[in-house]
PDB file of C-alpha atoms in Angstrom:
ATOM      1  CA  MET A 248       0.054   0.010   0.012  1.00  0.00           C
ATOM      2  CA  ALA A 249       1.386   3.394  -0.987  1.00  0.00           C
ATOM      3  CA  GLN A 250       1.962   6.035   1.671  1.00  0.00           C
ATOM      4  CA  HIS A 251       0.015   9.233   1.337  1.00  0.00           C
ATOM      5  CA  TYR A 252       1.633  12.459   2.374  1.00  0.00           C
ATOM      6  CA  ASP A 253      -0.061  15.769   2.777  1.00  0.00           C
ATOM      7  CA  PHE A 254       1.890  18.165   0.576  1.00  0.00           C
ATOM      8  CA  GLU A 255      -0.499  20.935   0.370  1.00  0.00           C
ATOM      9  CA  GLY A 256       1.218  23.378   2.873  1.00  0.00           C
ATOM     10  CA  THR A 257       4.669  22.611   1.611  1.00  0.00           C
ATOM     11  CA  GLU A 258       3.733  23.005  -1.922  1.00  0.00           C
ATOM     12  CA  LYS A 259       2.021  26.301  -1.297  1.00  0.00           C
ATOM     13  CA  ILE A 260       5.008  27.791   0.532  1.00  0.00           C
ATOM     14  CA  LEU A 261       7.574  26.557  -1.961  1.00  0.00           C
ATOM     15  CA  SER A 262       5.567  27.778  -4.895  1.00  0.00           C
ATOM     16  CA  SER A 263       5.261  31.238  -3.549  1.00  0.00           C
ATOM     17  CA  GLY A 264       8.995  31.598  -2.976  1.00  0.00           C
ATOM     18  CA  GLY A 265       9.232  30.371   0.762  1.00  0.00           C
ATOM     19  CA  LEU A 266      11.647  28.409   2.850  1.00  0.00           C
ATOM     20  CA  VAL A 267      10.682  25.037   4.174  1.00  0.00           C
ATOM     21  CA  LEU A 268      12.155  22.946   6.979  1.00  0.00           C
ATOM     22  CA  LEU A 269      11.962  19.346   6.111  1.00  0.00           C
ATOM     23  CA  PRO A 270      13.309  15.944   7.031  1.00  0.00           C
ATOM     24  CA  THR A 271      15.537  14.213   4.275  1.00  0.00           C
ATOM     25  CA  ASP A 272      17.173  10.906   3.948  1.00  0.00           C
ATOM     26  CA  THR A 273      20.099  12.248   5.936  1.00  0.00           C
ATOM     27  CA  LEU A 274      19.523  15.275   8.279  1.00  0.00           C
ATOM     28  CA  TRP A 275      16.795  17.984   8.569  1.00  0.00           C
ATOM     29  CA  SER A 276      17.341  20.633   5.835  1.00  0.00           C
ATOM     30  CA  ILE A 277      15.936  23.992   4.742  1.00  0.00           C
ATOM     31  CA  ALA A 278      14.707  24.010   1.220  1.00  0.00           C
ATOM     32  CA  CYS A 279      13.286  26.110  -1.546  1.00  0.00           C
ATOM     33  CA  LEU A 280      12.784  25.827  -5.331  1.00  0.00           C
ATOM     34  CA  PRO A 281      15.874  26.618  -7.455  1.00  0.00           C
ATOM     35  CA  SER A 282      13.813  28.883  -9.596  1.00  0.00           C
ATOM     36  CA  HIS A 283      13.430  31.510  -6.777  1.00  0.00           C
ATOM     37  CA  SER A 284      16.750  33.217  -6.685  1.00  0.00           C
ATOM     38  CA  ASN A 285      15.550  35.787  -4.053  1.00  0.00           C
ATOM     39  CA  THR A 286      14.705  32.903  -1.756  1.00  0.00           C
ATOM     40  CA  LEU A 287      18.168  31.425  -2.286  1.00  0.00           C
ATOM     41  CA  ASN A 288      19.544  34.791  -1.269  1.00  0.00           C
ATOM     42  CA  ARG A 289      17.305  34.571   1.884  1.00  0.00           C
ATOM     43  CA  LEU A 290      18.749  31.009   2.452  1.00  0.00           C
ATOM     44  CA  ILE A 291      22.256  32.193   2.167  1.00  0.00           C
ATOM     45  CA  GLN A 292      21.505  35.027   4.845  1.00  0.00           C
ATOM     46  CA  LEU A 293      19.798  32.608   7.136  1.00  0.00           C
ATOM     47  CA  LYS A 294      22.762  30.287   7.193  1.00  0.00           C
ATOM     48  CA  ARG A 295      25.149  33.340   7.638  1.00  0.00           C
ATOM     49  CA  GLN A 296      27.083  32.394   4.568  1.00  0.00           C
ATOM     50  CA  LYS A 297      28.593  34.451   1.701  1.00  0.00           C
ATOM     51  CA  TYR A 298      27.917  31.880  -1.062  1.00  0.00           C
ATOM     52  CA  ALA A 299      25.750  28.745  -1.602  1.00  0.00           C
ATOM     53  CA  ASP A 300      28.464  26.512  -0.109  1.00  0.00           C
ATOM     54  CA  ASN A 301      27.004  23.307   1.252  1.00  0.00           C
ATOM     55  CA  PHE A 302      23.828  23.524  -0.881  1.00  0.00           C
ATOM     56  CA  GLU A 303      22.398  20.438  -2.423  1.00  0.00           C
ATOM     57  CA  LEU A 304      20.156  19.925  -5.250  1.00  0.00           C
ATOM     58  CA  LEU A 305      17.652  17.139  -4.223  1.00  0.00           C
ATOM     59  CA  VAL A 306      16.443  15.043  -7.142  1.00  0.00           C
ATOM     60  CA  SER A 307      14.061  12.182  -7.222  1.00  0.00           C
ATOM     61  CA  SER A 308      15.375  10.208 -10.291  1.00  0.00           C
ATOM     62  CA  VAL A 309      18.249   9.944 -12.552  1.00  0.00           C
ATOM     63  CA  GLY A 310      16.180  11.509 -15.203  1.00  0.00           C
ATOM     64  CA  MET A 311      15.730  14.565 -13.043  1.00  0.00           C
ATOM     65  CA  LEU A 312      19.341  14.677 -12.329  1.00  0.00           C
ATOM     66  CA  LYS A 313      20.372  14.726 -16.019  1.00  0.00           C
ATOM     67  CA  GLN A 314      18.322  17.944 -16.452  1.00  0.00           C
ATOM     68  CA  TYR A 315      21.030  19.701 -14.515  1.00  0.00           C
ATOM     69  CA  VAL A 316      24.295  18.254 -15.544  1.00  0.00           C
ATOM     70  CA  GLU A 317      25.769  18.184 -19.108  1.00  0.00           C
ATOM     71  CA  HIS A 318      26.866  14.635 -18.973  1.00  0.00           C
ATOM     72  CA  LEU A 319      26.432  11.945 -16.257  1.00  0.00           C
ATOM     73  CA  HIS A 320      29.351   9.573 -16.421  1.00  0.00           C
ATOM     74  CA  PRO A 321      28.534   5.836 -16.531  1.00  0.00           C
ATOM     75  CA  ARG A 322      30.695   5.250 -13.442  1.00  0.00           C
ATOM     76  CA  LEU A 323      28.393   7.590 -11.437  1.00  0.00           C
ATOM     77  CA  GLU A 324      25.224   6.232 -12.856  1.00  0.00           C
ATOM     78  CA  THR A 325      26.402   2.794 -11.747  1.00  0.00           C
ATOM     79  CA  LEU A 326      27.265   4.101  -8.399  1.00  0.00           C
ATOM     80  CA  LEU A 327      23.863   5.462  -8.073  1.00  0.00           C
ATOM     81  CA  ALA A 328      22.090   2.296  -9.008  1.00  0.00           C
ATOM     82  CA  TYR A 329      23.925   0.225  -6.352  1.00  0.00           C
ATOM     83  CA  HIS A 330      24.822   2.605  -3.546  1.00  0.00           C
ATOM     84  CA  LEU A 331      22.777   1.868  -0.395  1.00  0.00           C
ATOM     85  CA  ARG A 332      23.679   4.994   1.605  1.00  0.00           C
ATOM     86  CA  PRO A 333      22.777   8.535   0.711  1.00  0.00           C
ATOM     87  CA  LEU A 334      25.060   9.822  -1.963  1.00  0.00           C
ATOM     88  CA  THR A 335      25.846  13.413  -2.869  1.00  0.00           C
ATOM     89  CA  MET A 336      27.779  13.981  -6.155  1.00  0.00           C
ATOM     90  CA  ILE A 337      29.665  17.117  -6.977  1.00  0.00           C
ATOM     91  CA  PHE A 338      29.337  18.402 -10.589  1.00  0.00           C
ATOM     92  CA  ASP A 339      31.317  20.920 -12.472  1.00  0.00           C
ATOM     93  CA  ASN A 340      29.402  23.166 -15.005  1.00  0.00           C
ATOM     94  CA  PRO A 341      25.789  22.476 -13.976  1.00  0.00           C
ATOM     95  CA  THR A 342      23.004  23.598 -16.271  1.00  0.00           C
ATOM     96  CA  ASN A 343      19.610  25.144 -15.766  1.00  0.00           C
ATOM     97  CA  LEU A 344      20.529  26.643 -12.244  1.00  0.00           C
ATOM     98  CA  SER A 345      21.047  30.221 -11.329  1.00  0.00           C
ATOM     99  CA  SER A 346      24.613  31.171 -10.148  1.00  0.00           C
ATOM    100  CA  ASN A 347      23.472  31.835  -6.619  1.00  0.00           C
ATOM    101  CA  ALA A 348      22.675  28.129  -6.338  1.00  0.00           C
ATOM    102  CA  LEU A 349      26.364  27.252  -7.013  1.00  0.00           C
ATOM    103  CA  ASP A 350      29.228  27.004  -4.456  1.00  0.00           C
ATOM    104  CA  ALA A 351      32.255  29.339  -4.637  1.00  0.00           C
ATOM    105  CA  ALA A 352      34.003  27.124  -7.393  1.00  0.00           C
ATOM    106  CA  GLY A 353      30.887  27.160  -9.562  1.00  0.00           C
ATOM    107  CA  ASN A 354      29.910  23.468  -8.775  1.00  0.00           C
ATOM    108  CA  ILE A 355      26.625  21.982  -7.665  1.00  0.00           C
ATOM    109  CA  HIS A 356      26.178  19.185  -5.067  1.00  0.00           C
ATOM    110  CA  ILE A 357      23.312  16.788  -6.204  1.00  0.00           C
ATOM    111  CA  ARG A 358      21.885  14.080  -4.249  1.00  0.00           C
ATOM    112  CA  LEU A 359      19.320  11.451  -5.478  1.00  0.00           C
ATOM    113  CA  VAL A 360      16.983  11.149  -2.379  1.00  0.00           C
ATOM    114  CA  GLN A 361      16.140   7.796  -0.871  1.00  0.00           C
ATOM    115  CA  ASP A 362      13.711   8.941   1.732  1.00  0.00           C
ATOM    116  CA  PRO A 363      10.109   7.985   0.656  1.00  0.00           C
ATOM    117  CA  PHE A 364       8.651  11.236   1.861  1.00  0.00           C
ATOM    118  CA  CYS A 365      11.305  13.452   0.193  1.00  0.00           C
ATOM    119  CA  ALA A 366      11.157  11.415  -3.025  1.00  0.00           C
ATOM    120  CA  ALA A 367       7.274  11.699  -3.111  1.00  0.00           C
ATOM    121  CA  LEU A 368       7.480  15.508  -2.482  1.00  0.00           C
ATOM    122  CA  LEU A 369       9.763  15.957  -5.413  1.00  0.00           C
ATOM    123  CA  GLU A 370       7.710  13.728  -7.684  1.00  0.00           C
ATOM    124  CA  HIS A 371       4.713  15.738  -6.555  1.00  0.00           C
ATOM    125  CA  LEU A 372       6.394  18.961  -7.395  1.00  0.00           C
ATOM    126  CA  ASN A 373       7.799  17.506 -10.623  1.00  0.00           C
ATOM    127  CA  GLN A 374      11.049  19.478  -9.852  1.00  0.00           C
ATOM    128  CA  PRO A 375      14.121  19.427  -7.460  1.00  0.00           C
ATOM    129  CA  LEU A 376      14.805  21.337  -4.431  1.00  0.00           C
ATOM    130  CA  ILE A 377      17.916  23.323  -3.260  1.00  0.00           C
ATOM    131  CA  SER A 378      18.587  22.308   0.280  1.00  0.00           C
ATOM    132  CA  THR A 379      21.100  22.771   2.989  1.00  0.00           C
ATOM    133  CA  PHE A 380      21.405  21.245   6.533  1.00  0.00           C
ATOM    134  CA  ALA A 381      19.300  23.116   9.077  1.00  0.00           C
ATOM    135  CA  HIS A 382      22.040  24.986  11.131  1.00  0.00           C
ATOM    136  CA  VAL A 383      23.961  28.234  10.796  1.00  0.00           C
ATOM    137  CA  ARG A 384      27.377  28.448   9.693  1.00  0.00           C
ATOM    138  CA  ASP A 385      29.994  27.163  12.270  1.00  0.00           C
ATOM    139  CA  SER A 386      27.547  25.252  14.067  1.00  0.00           C
ATOM    140  CA  VAL A 387      26.992  21.522  14.339  1.00  0.00           C
ATOM    141  CA  PRO A 388      24.396  19.956  12.045  1.00  0.00           C
ATOM    142  CA  PRO A 389      21.256  18.906  13.845  1.00  0.00           C
ATOM    143  CA  MET A 390      21.015  15.038  14.109  1.00  0.00           C
ATOM    144  CA  ASN A 391      17.212  15.170  14.682  1.00  0.00           C
ATOM    145  CA  PHE A 392      14.468  17.871  14.784  1.00  0.00           C
ATOM    146  CA  GLY A 393      14.760  18.595  18.566  1.00  0.00           C
ATOM    147  CA  ALA A 394      18.388  19.715  17.720  1.00  0.00           C
ATOM    148  CA  ILE A 395      17.298  22.403  15.349  1.00  0.00           C
ATOM    149  CA  SER A 396      17.906  25.908  16.647  1.00  0.00           C
ATOM    150  CA  SER A 397      15.046  28.174  17.181  1.00  0.00           C
ATOM    151  CA  GLU A 398      16.700  30.643  14.832  1.00  0.00           C
ATOM    152  CA  ILE A 399      16.406  28.338  11.989  1.00  0.00           C
ATOM    153  CA  ILE A 400      12.781  27.334  12.850  1.00  0.00           C
ATOM    154  CA  GLN A 401      11.853  31.060  12.992  1.00  0.00           C
ATOM    155  CA  GLY A 402      13.644  31.752   9.945  1.00  0.00           C
ATOM    156  CA  VAL A 403      11.706  29.408   7.589  1.00  0.00           C
ATOM    157  CA  ASP A 404       8.163  29.954   6.337  1.00  0.00           C
ATOM    158  CA  TYR A 405       6.892  26.329   6.877  1.00  0.00           C
ATOM    159  CA  VAL A 406       7.963  23.384   8.986  1.00  0.00           C
ATOM    160  CA  VAL A 407       6.905  19.970   7.576  1.00  0.00           C
ATOM    161  CA  LYS A 408       4.979  17.960  10.109  1.00  0.00           C
ATOM    162  CA  TYR A 409       6.575  14.707   9.496  1.00  0.00           C
ATOM    163  CA  ARG A 410       9.326  12.735  11.527  1.00  0.00           C
ATOM    164  CA  GLN A 411       9.479  15.425  14.078  1.00  0.00           C
ATOM    165  CA  ASN A 412       9.450  12.933  16.826  1.00  0.00           C
ATOM    166  CA  ASP A 413      12.213  10.740  15.401  1.00  0.00           C
ATOM    167  CA  LYS A 414      15.159  10.374  17.854  1.00  0.00           C
ATOM    168  CA  ASN A 415      17.354   8.228  15.681  1.00  0.00           C
ATOM    169  CA  ILE A 416      20.854   9.857  14.834  1.00  0.00           C
ATOM    170  CA  ASP A 417      20.932  10.462  11.126  1.00  0.00           C
ATOM    171  CA  GLU A 418      24.112  10.671   9.326  1.00  0.00           C
ATOM    172  CA  LEU A 419      25.857  12.753   6.711  1.00  0.00           C
ATOM    173  CA  PRO A 420      25.738  11.507   3.075  1.00  0.00           C
ATOM    174  CA  VAL A 421      28.678   9.903   1.264  1.00  0.00           C
ATOM    175  CA  MET A 422      30.127  12.758  -0.920  1.00  0.00           C
ATOM    176  CA  VAL A 423      31.919  11.811  -4.324  1.00  0.00           C
ATOM    177  CA  LYS A 424      33.362  13.668  -7.270  1.00  0.00           C
ATOM    178  CA  LEU A 425      34.348  12.231 -10.539  1.00  0.00           C
ATOM    179  CA  LEU A 426      37.806  13.234 -11.664  1.00  0.00           C
ATOM    180  CA  GLU A 427      37.128  13.614 -15.395  1.00  0.00           C
ATOM    181  CA  ASP A 428      40.761  13.624 -16.318  1.00  0.00           C
ATOM    182  CA  GLN A 429      41.493  10.421 -14.689  1.00  0.00           C
ATOM    183  CA  GLU A 430      37.937   8.941 -14.689  1.00  0.00           C
ATOM    184  CA  GLU A 431      38.439   8.065 -11.104  1.00  0.00           C
ATOM    185  CA  LEU A 432      35.909   8.588  -8.246  1.00  0.00           C
ATOM    186  CA  GLU A 433      37.365  10.667  -5.415  1.00  0.00           C
ATOM    187  CA  PHE A 434      35.410  10.028  -2.098  1.00  0.00           C
ATOM    188  CA  ILE A 435      35.441  13.290  -0.275  1.00  0.00           C
ATOM    189  CA  ARG A 436      33.345  12.037   2.694  1.00  0.00           C
ATOM    190  CA  GLU A 437      32.669   8.399   3.361  1.00  0.00           C
TER     191      GLU A 437
END
């Protein structure tokens, strides 16, 4: 039986250019639609950052991912098919994204979500989300909803009412980058 999630409030806020606090397959994150560059600037200010460092583009499928990269190397596609833990890939020269969604080097971090709620939300929206862990710069990422600071909760426009009572300790995703010149995978975080 398929799980039904109530996306009405989340979709309304995201569509109107708002920030949403939601659980992902790793940690709780702040998210917005990548097409709202003013909201991306708000997100940078809330995080107390200068750039979009540590932003991730959350996608629900390889097809959605391919809309934002010029070329998905077969090694990465194979890794995506078999990797069991959440995996963030770093891509040079992304397409169809505003410059304020990119890190200081002009890269984008993309994660194919595994969490059923996140995947269903992205499918419902039919587009990805820009997200970042729900903490301000130089503080520890929250391992569950109860560890999120009031500054973050008050700084967003909507808090998703899903998995707020989970006490499990979530983990950071594995992070990988393909070194094109060598066709080797560099694991940045395992």
